[in-house]
Short mmCIF file of C-alpha atoms in Angstrom, two decimals:
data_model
loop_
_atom_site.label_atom_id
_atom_site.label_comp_id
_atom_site.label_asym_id
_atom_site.label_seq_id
_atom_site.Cartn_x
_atom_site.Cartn_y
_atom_site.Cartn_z
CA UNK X 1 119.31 -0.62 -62.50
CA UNK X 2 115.83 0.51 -62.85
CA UNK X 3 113.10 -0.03 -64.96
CA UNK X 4 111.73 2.61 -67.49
CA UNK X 5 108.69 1.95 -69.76
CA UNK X 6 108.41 4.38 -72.17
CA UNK X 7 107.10 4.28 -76.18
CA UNK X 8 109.79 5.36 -78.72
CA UNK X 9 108.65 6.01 -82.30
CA UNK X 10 104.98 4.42 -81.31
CA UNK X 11 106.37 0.90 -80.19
CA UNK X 12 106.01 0.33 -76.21
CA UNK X 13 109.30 -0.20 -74.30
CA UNK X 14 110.37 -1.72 -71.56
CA UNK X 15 113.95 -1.37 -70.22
CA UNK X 16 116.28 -1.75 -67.25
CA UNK X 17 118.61 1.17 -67.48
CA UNK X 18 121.10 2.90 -65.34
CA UNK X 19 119.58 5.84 -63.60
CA UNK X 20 122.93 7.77 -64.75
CA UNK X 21 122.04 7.06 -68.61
CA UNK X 22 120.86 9.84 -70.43
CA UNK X 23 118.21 9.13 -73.20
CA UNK X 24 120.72 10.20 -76.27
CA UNK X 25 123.10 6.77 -75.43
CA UNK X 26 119.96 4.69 -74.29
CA UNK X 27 118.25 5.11 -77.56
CA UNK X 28 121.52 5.04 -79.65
CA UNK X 29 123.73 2.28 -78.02
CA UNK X 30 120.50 0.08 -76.49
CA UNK X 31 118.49 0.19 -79.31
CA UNK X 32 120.61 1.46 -82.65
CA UNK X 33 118.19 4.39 -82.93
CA UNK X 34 121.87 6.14 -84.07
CA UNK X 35 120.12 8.86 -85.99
CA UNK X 36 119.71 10.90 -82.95
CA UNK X 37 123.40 12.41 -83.27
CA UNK X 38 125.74 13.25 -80.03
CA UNK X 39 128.04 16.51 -79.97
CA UNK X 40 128.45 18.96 -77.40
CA UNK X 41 127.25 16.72 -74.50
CA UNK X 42 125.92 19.48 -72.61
CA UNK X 43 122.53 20.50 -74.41
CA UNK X 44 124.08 23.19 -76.56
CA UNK X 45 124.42 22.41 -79.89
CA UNK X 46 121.28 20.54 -80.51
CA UNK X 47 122.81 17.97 -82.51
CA UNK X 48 120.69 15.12 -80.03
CA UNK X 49 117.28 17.20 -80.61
CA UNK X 50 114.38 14.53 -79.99
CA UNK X 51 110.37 14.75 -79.49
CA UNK X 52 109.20 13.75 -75.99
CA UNK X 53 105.17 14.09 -75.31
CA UNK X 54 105.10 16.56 -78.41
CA UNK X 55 108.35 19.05 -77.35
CA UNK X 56 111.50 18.89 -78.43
CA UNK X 57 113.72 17.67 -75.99
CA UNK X 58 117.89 17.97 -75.70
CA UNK X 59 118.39 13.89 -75.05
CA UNK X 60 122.10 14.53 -74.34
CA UNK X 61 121.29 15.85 -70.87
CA UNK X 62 117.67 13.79 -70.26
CA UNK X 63 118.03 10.64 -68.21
CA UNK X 64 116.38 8.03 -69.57
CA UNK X 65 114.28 7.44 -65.97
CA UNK X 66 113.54 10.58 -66.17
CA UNK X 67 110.93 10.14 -69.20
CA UNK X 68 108.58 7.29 -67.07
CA UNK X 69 105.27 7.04 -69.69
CA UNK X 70 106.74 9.34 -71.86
CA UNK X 71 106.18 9.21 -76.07
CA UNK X 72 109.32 9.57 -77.37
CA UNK X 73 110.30 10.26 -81.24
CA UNK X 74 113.51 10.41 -82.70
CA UNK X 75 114.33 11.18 -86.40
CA UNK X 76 113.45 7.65 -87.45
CA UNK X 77 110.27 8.25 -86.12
CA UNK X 78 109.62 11.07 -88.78
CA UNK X 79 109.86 8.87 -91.56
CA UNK X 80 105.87 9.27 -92.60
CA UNK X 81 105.71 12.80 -90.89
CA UNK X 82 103.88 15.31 -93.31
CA UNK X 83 106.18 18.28 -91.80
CA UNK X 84 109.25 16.82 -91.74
CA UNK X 85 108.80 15.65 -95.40
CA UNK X 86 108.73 19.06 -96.59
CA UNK X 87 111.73 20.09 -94.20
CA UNK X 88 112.90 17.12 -95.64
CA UNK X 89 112.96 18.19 -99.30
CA UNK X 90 113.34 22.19 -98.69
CA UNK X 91 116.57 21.12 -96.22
CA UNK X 92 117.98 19.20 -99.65
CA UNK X 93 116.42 21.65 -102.39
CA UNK X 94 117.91 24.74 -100.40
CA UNK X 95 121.32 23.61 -99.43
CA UNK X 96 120.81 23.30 -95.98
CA UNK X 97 122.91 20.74 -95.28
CA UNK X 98 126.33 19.73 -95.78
CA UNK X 99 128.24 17.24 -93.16
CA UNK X 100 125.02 16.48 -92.19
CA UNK X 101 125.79 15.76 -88.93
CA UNK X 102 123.88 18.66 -87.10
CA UNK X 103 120.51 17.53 -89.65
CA UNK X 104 118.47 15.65 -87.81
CA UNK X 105 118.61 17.70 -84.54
CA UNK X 106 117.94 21.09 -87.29
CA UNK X 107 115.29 18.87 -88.63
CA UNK X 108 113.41 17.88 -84.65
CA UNK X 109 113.42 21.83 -84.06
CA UNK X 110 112.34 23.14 -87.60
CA UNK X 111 109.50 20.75 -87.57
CA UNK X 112 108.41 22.46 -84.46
CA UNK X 113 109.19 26.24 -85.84
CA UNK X 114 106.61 25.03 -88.47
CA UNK X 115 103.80 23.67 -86.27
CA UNK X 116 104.22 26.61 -83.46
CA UNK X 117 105.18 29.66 -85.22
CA UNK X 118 103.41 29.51 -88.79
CA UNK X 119 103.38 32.97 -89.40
CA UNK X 120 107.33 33.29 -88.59
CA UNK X 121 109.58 35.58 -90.33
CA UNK X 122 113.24 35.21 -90.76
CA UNK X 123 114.09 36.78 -87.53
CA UNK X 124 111.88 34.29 -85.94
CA UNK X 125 113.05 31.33 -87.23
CA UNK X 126 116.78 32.59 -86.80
CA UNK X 127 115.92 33.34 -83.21
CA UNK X 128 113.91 30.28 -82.56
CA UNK X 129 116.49 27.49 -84.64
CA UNK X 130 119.46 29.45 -82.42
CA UNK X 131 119.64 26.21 -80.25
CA UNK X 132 120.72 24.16 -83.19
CA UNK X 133 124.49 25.04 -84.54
CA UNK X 134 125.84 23.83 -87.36
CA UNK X 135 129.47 24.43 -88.45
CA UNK X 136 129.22 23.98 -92.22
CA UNK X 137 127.08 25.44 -93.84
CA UNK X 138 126.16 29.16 -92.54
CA UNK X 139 122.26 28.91 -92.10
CA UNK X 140 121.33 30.43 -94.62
CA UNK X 141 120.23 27.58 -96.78
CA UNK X 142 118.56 26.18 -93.64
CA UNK X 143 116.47 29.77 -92.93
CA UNK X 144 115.27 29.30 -96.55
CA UNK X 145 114.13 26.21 -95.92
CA UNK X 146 112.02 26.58 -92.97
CA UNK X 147 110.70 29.72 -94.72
CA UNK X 148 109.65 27.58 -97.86
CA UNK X 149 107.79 25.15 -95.59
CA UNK X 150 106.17 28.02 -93.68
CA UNK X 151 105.29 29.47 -96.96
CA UNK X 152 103.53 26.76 -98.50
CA UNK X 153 101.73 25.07 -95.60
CA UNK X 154 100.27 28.75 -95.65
CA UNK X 155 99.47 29.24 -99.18
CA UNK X 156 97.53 25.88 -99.58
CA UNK X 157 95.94 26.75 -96.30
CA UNK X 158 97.14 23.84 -93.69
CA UNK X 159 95.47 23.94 -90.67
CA UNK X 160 97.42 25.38 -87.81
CA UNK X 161 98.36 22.73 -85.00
CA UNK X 162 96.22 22.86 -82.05
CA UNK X 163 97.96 20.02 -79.44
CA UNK X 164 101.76 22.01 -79.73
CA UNK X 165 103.36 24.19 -77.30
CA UNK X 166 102.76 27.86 -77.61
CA UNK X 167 106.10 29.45 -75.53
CA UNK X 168 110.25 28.24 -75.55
CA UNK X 169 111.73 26.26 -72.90
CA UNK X 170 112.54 22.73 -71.63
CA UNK X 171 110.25 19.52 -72.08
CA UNK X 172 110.21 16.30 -70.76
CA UNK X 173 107.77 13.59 -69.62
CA UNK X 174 104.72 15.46 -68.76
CA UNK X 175 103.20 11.97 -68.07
CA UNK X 176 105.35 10.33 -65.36
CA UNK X 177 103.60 8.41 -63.09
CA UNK X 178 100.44 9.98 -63.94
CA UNK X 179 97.94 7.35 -65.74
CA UNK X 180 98.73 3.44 -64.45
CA UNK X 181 96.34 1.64 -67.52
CA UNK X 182 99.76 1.43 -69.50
CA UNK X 183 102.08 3.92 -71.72
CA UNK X 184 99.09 3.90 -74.43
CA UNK X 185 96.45 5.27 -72.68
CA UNK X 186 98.83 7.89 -71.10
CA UNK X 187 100.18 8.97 -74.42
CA UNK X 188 96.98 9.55 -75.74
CA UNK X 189 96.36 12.54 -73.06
CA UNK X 190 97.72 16.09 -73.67
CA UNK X 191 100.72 16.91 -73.00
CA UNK X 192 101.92 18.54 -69.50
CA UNK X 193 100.99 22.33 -70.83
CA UNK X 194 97.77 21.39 -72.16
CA UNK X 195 96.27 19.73 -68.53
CA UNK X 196 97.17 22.33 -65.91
CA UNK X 197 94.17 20.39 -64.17
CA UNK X 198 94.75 17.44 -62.19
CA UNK X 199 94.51 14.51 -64.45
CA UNK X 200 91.06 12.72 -64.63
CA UNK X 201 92.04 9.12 -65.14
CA UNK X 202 92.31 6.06 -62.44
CA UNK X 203 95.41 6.16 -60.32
CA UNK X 204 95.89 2.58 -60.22
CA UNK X 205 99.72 1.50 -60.24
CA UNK X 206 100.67 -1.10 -62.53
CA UNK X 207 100.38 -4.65 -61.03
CA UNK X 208 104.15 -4.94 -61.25
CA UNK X 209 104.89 -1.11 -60.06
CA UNK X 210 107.74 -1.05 -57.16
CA UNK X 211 108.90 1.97 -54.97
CA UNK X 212 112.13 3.44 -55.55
CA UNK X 213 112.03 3.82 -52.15
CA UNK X 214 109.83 2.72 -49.24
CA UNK X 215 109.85 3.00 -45.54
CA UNK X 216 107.54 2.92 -42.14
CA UNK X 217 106.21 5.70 -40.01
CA UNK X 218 103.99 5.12 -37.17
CA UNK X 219 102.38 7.86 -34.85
CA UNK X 220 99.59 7.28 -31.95
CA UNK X 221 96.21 9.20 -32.06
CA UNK X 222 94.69 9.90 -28.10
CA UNK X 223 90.84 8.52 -29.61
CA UNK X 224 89.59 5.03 -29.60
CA UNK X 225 89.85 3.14 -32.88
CA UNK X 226 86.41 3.35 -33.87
CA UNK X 227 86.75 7.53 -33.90
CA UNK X 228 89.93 7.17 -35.56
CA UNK X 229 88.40 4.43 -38.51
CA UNK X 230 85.18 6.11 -38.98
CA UNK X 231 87.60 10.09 -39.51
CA UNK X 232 89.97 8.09 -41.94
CA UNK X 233 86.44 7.24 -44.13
CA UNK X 234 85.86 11.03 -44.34
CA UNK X 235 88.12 11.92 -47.20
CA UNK X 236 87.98 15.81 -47.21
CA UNK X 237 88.04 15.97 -43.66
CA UNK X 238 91.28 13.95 -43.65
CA UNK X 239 92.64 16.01 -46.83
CA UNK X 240 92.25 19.26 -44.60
CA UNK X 241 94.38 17.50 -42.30
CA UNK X 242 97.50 17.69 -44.34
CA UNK X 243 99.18 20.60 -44.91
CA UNK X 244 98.99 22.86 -48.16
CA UNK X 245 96.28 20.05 -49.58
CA UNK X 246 93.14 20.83 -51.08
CA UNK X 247 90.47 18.39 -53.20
CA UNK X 248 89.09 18.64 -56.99
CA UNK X 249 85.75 18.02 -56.98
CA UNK X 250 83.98 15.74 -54.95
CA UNK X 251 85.57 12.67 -53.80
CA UNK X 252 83.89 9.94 -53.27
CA UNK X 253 85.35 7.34 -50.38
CA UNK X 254 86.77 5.08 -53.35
CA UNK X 255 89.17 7.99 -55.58
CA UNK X 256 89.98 11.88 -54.89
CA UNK X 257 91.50 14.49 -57.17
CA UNK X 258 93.28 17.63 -55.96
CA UNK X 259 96.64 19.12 -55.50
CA UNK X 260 98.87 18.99 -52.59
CA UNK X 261 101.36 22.22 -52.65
CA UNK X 262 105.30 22.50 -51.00
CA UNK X 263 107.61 25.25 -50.47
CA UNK X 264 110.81 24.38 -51.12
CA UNK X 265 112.79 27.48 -50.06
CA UNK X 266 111.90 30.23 -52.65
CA UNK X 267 110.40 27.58 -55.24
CA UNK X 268 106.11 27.07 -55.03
CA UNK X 269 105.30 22.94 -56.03
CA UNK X 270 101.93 22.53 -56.95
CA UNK X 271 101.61 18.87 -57.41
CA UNK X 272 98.36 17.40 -58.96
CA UNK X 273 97.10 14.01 -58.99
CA UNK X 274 94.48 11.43 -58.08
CA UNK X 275 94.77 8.65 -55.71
CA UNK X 276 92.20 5.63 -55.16
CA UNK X 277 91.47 4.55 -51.63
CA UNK X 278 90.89 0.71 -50.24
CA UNK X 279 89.20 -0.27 -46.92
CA UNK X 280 88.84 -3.31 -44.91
CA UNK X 281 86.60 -2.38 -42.18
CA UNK X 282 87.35 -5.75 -40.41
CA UNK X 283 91.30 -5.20 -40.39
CA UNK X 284 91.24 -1.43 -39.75
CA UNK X 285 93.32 -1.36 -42.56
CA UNK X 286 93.62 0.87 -45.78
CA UNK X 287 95.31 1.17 -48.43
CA UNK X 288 96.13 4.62 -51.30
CA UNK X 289 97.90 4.49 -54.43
CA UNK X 290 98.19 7.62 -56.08
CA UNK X 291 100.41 9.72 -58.58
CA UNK X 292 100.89 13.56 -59.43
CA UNK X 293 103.22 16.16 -61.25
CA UNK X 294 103.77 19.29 -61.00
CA UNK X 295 103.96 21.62 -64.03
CA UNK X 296 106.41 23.96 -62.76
CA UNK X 297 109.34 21.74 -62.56
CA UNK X 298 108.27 18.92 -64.98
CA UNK X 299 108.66 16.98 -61.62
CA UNK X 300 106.10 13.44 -61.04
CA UNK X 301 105.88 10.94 -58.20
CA UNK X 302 103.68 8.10 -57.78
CA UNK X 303 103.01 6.68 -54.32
CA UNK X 304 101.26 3.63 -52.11
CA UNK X 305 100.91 4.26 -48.56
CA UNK X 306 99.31 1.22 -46.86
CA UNK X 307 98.28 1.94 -43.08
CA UNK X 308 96.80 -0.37 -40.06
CA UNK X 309 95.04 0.68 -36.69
CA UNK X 310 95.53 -0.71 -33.68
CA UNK X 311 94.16 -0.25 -30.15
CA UNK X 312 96.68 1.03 -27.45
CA UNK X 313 96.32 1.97 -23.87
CA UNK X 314 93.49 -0.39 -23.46
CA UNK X 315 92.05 1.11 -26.13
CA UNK X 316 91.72 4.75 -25.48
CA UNK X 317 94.49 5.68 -28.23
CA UNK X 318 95.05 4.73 -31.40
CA UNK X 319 98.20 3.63 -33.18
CA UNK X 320 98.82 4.20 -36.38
CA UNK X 321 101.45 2.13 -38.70
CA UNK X 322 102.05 3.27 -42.29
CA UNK X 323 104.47 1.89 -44.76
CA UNK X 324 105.06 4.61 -47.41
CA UNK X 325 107.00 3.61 -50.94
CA UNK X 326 107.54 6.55 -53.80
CA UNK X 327 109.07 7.37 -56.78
CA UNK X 328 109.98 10.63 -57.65
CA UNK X 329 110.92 11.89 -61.29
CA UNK X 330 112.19 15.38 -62.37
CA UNK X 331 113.86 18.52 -61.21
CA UNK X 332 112.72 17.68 -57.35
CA UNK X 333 114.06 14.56 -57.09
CA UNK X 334 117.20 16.41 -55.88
CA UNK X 335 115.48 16.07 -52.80
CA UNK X 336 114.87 12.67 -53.09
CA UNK X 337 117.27 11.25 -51.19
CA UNK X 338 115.71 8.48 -48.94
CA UNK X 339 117.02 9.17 -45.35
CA UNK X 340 116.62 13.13 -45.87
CA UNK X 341 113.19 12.18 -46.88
CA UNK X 342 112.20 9.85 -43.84
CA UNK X 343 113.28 13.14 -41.88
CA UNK X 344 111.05 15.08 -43.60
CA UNK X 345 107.73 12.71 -43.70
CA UNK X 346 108.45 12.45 -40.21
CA UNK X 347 107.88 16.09 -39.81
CA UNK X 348 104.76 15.92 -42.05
CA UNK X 349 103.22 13.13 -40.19
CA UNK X 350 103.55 14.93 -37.30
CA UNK X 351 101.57 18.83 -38.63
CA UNK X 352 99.08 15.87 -40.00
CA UNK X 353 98.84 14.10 -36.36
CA UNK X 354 98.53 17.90 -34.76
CA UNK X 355 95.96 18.55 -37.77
CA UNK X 356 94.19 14.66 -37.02
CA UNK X 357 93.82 15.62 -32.62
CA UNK X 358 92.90 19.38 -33.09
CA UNK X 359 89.84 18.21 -35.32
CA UNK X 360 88.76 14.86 -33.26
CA UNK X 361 89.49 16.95 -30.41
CA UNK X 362 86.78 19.89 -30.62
CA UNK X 363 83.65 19.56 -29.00
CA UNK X 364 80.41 20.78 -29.72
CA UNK X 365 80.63 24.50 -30.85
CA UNK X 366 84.31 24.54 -29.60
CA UNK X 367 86.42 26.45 -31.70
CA UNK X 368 89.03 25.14 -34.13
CA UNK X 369 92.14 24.28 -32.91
CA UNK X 370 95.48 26.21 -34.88
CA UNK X 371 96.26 23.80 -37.26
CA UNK X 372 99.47 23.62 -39.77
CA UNK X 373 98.59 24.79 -42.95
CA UNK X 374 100.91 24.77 -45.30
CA UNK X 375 104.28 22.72 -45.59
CA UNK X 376 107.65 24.75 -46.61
CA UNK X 377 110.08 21.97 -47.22
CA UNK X 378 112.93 24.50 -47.58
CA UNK X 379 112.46 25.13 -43.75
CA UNK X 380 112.22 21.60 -42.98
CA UNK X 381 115.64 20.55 -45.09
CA UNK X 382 117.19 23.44 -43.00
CA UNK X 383 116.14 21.80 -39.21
CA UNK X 384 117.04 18.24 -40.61
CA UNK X 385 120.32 19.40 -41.51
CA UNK X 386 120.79 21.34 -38.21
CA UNK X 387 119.92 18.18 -36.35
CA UNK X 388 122.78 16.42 -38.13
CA UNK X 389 124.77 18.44 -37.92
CA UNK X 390 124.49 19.07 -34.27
CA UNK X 391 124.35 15.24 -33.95
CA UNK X 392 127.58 15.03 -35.78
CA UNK X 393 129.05 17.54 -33.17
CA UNK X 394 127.91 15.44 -29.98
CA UNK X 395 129.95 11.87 -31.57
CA UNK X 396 133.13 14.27 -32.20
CA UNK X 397 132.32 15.89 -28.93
CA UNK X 398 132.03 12.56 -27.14
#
């Protein structure tokens, strides 16, 4: 089980739910929010149309974790809506419903023909409500309707929508992981198309936050702990250190903003966050919790890396022990899994170390060492899988 907080029809929720569950059966059989209807199962018909963060969303094939922060709205949540009052009426004035089955999904996407596309014609609307079937009644009635609405919001002059999506495609929480002060204050941001910038508010984790997953690394640096200490203070020196990072701003030694960007094979991740740093000078110790998403793939992850240094070879090296713990939402998680991951911070951790020596390393108008600059994941899954595999080979072999 895991634990999802989420707000659904502006009440804050807190849940343990099956990472399998999709939203559709957690609203409907958890919380008798049955107006959100279930047909097709595979996010064709439309029938399960919901709002999440301000998009409609297909809740059939959303999972439930997957919406971490998220504002949710379902047709029960539309009760006091000014747009879908008028669908509303138009929908029962213009025959556009007969079972009534397909309605509220045909009533989740109109509402958001009406606040996107307000100068839509009928080819428009057809092309834009062509997610949403319905099996009784022909469309017709429920083209006129949307056109009515359209019509008269126009005609009395109702001001166009400014904080909906502009362009078609697939929404989801745009707000996972990414503000820690509780679901309120991170549903009051935009949504995930309206901040392409990395977000501007404390990354503080909730008190109560815990990893999905969480494991150790450790790696020795060939400088005295004092060198090492005093580099890990300089925050853009050790951003430039990891690869495909780069800083917002400027960060001061307490919180940072930037973006940190993967290759995963063909696919670009950009993902931007903020992260707030800890120090205790007399423990060499440190401590960074952090969270970012990444646009592209509606993917987020929030982090805590905790690290301690400790003097080696009578102290002319460095060792450096670092417990990292993540959770990752969205279309990357794929990746997620935890041992496939270990292989691949492992790799990381080691450009960073090359990165960390070739930088304490130069001396006084040397020239920088080559450093890694940029991480492509898609390369790394291949050589972890190659080592596996060639592992596998040597126990069948043996």
């Amino acid at each position: 089980m895991s634990m999802v907080s989420l707000t659904v029809n502006s009440r804050p929720l807190r849940a343990d739910v099956e990472p399998r569950t999709n939203l559709a059966d957690f609203l409907r059989d958890s919380h008798d929010l049955t107006g959100t209807h279930i047909g097709c199962e595979h996010g064709v018909c439309g029938a399960c149309t919901i709002i999440v963060d301000g998009e409609p969303v297909r809740s059939c094939i959303t999972y439930a974790v997957a919406c971490e922060n998220a504002q949710i709205t379902t047709i029960e949540g539309l009760n006091d809506d000014e747009v879908a009052g008028e669908l509303r009426a138009a929908f029962t004035r213009e025959h556009g419903l007969q079972c009534g089955y397909c309605t509220p999904g045909m009533i989740v996407s109109a509402r958001d023909v009406v606040l996107r596309m307000p100068d839509a014609g009928e080819h428009e609307i057809r092309a834009a409500m062509s997610g949403n079937l319905c099996r009784c009644t022909g469309y017709v009635g429920i083209v006129r309707a949307i056109r009515s609405v359209i019509a008269e919001r126009k005609a009395r002059g109702a001001a166009p929508r400014a904080d909906v999506r502009t362009a078609l495609g697939p929404a989801g929480s745009g707000h996972a992981g990414a503000f820690a002060a509780g679901p309120q204050k991170a549903l009051a941001a935009p949504s995930a198309r309206a901040t392409a910038s990395a977000p501007r508010a404390a990354a503080k984790l909730d008190a109560d936050w815990v990893p999905q997953t969480s494991f150790p690394q450790s790696f020795v640096v060939a400088h005295p702990v004092d060198v090492v200490w005093d580099f890990f203070g300089r925050v853009d020196e050790v951003a430039a250190c990891l690869p495909g990072a780069s800083l917002v701003g400027t960060p001061t030694p307490e919180h940072v903003e930037g973006q940190i960007r993967v290759k995963v094979g063909p696919m670009v991740a950009e993902f931007q966050g903020v992260a707030d740093i800890s120090r205790d000078d007399a423990l060499h110790a440190g401590r960074i919790s952090g969270s970012g998403r990444d646009t592209r793939s509606n993917s987020a992850t929030r982090g805590l890396i905790g690290y301690t240094l400790t003097p080696v070879e009578d102290g002319r090296a460095t060792r450096v022990d670092v417990s990292i713990g993540y959770t990752l939402t969205g279309m990357l998680a794929q990746f997620g899994r935890s041992g496939l991951v270990q292989d691949i911070a492992g790799r990381l951790v080691a450009a960073f170390v090359q990165n960390l020596e070739a930088r304490l390393g130069r001396g006084e108008g040397a020239p920088a060492a080559p450093v890694v600059t940029e991480l492509n994941a898609g390369s790394l899954v291949y050589s972890v899988f190659l080592s596996r595999l060639k592992e596998l080979w040597r126990k069948i072999a043996g």
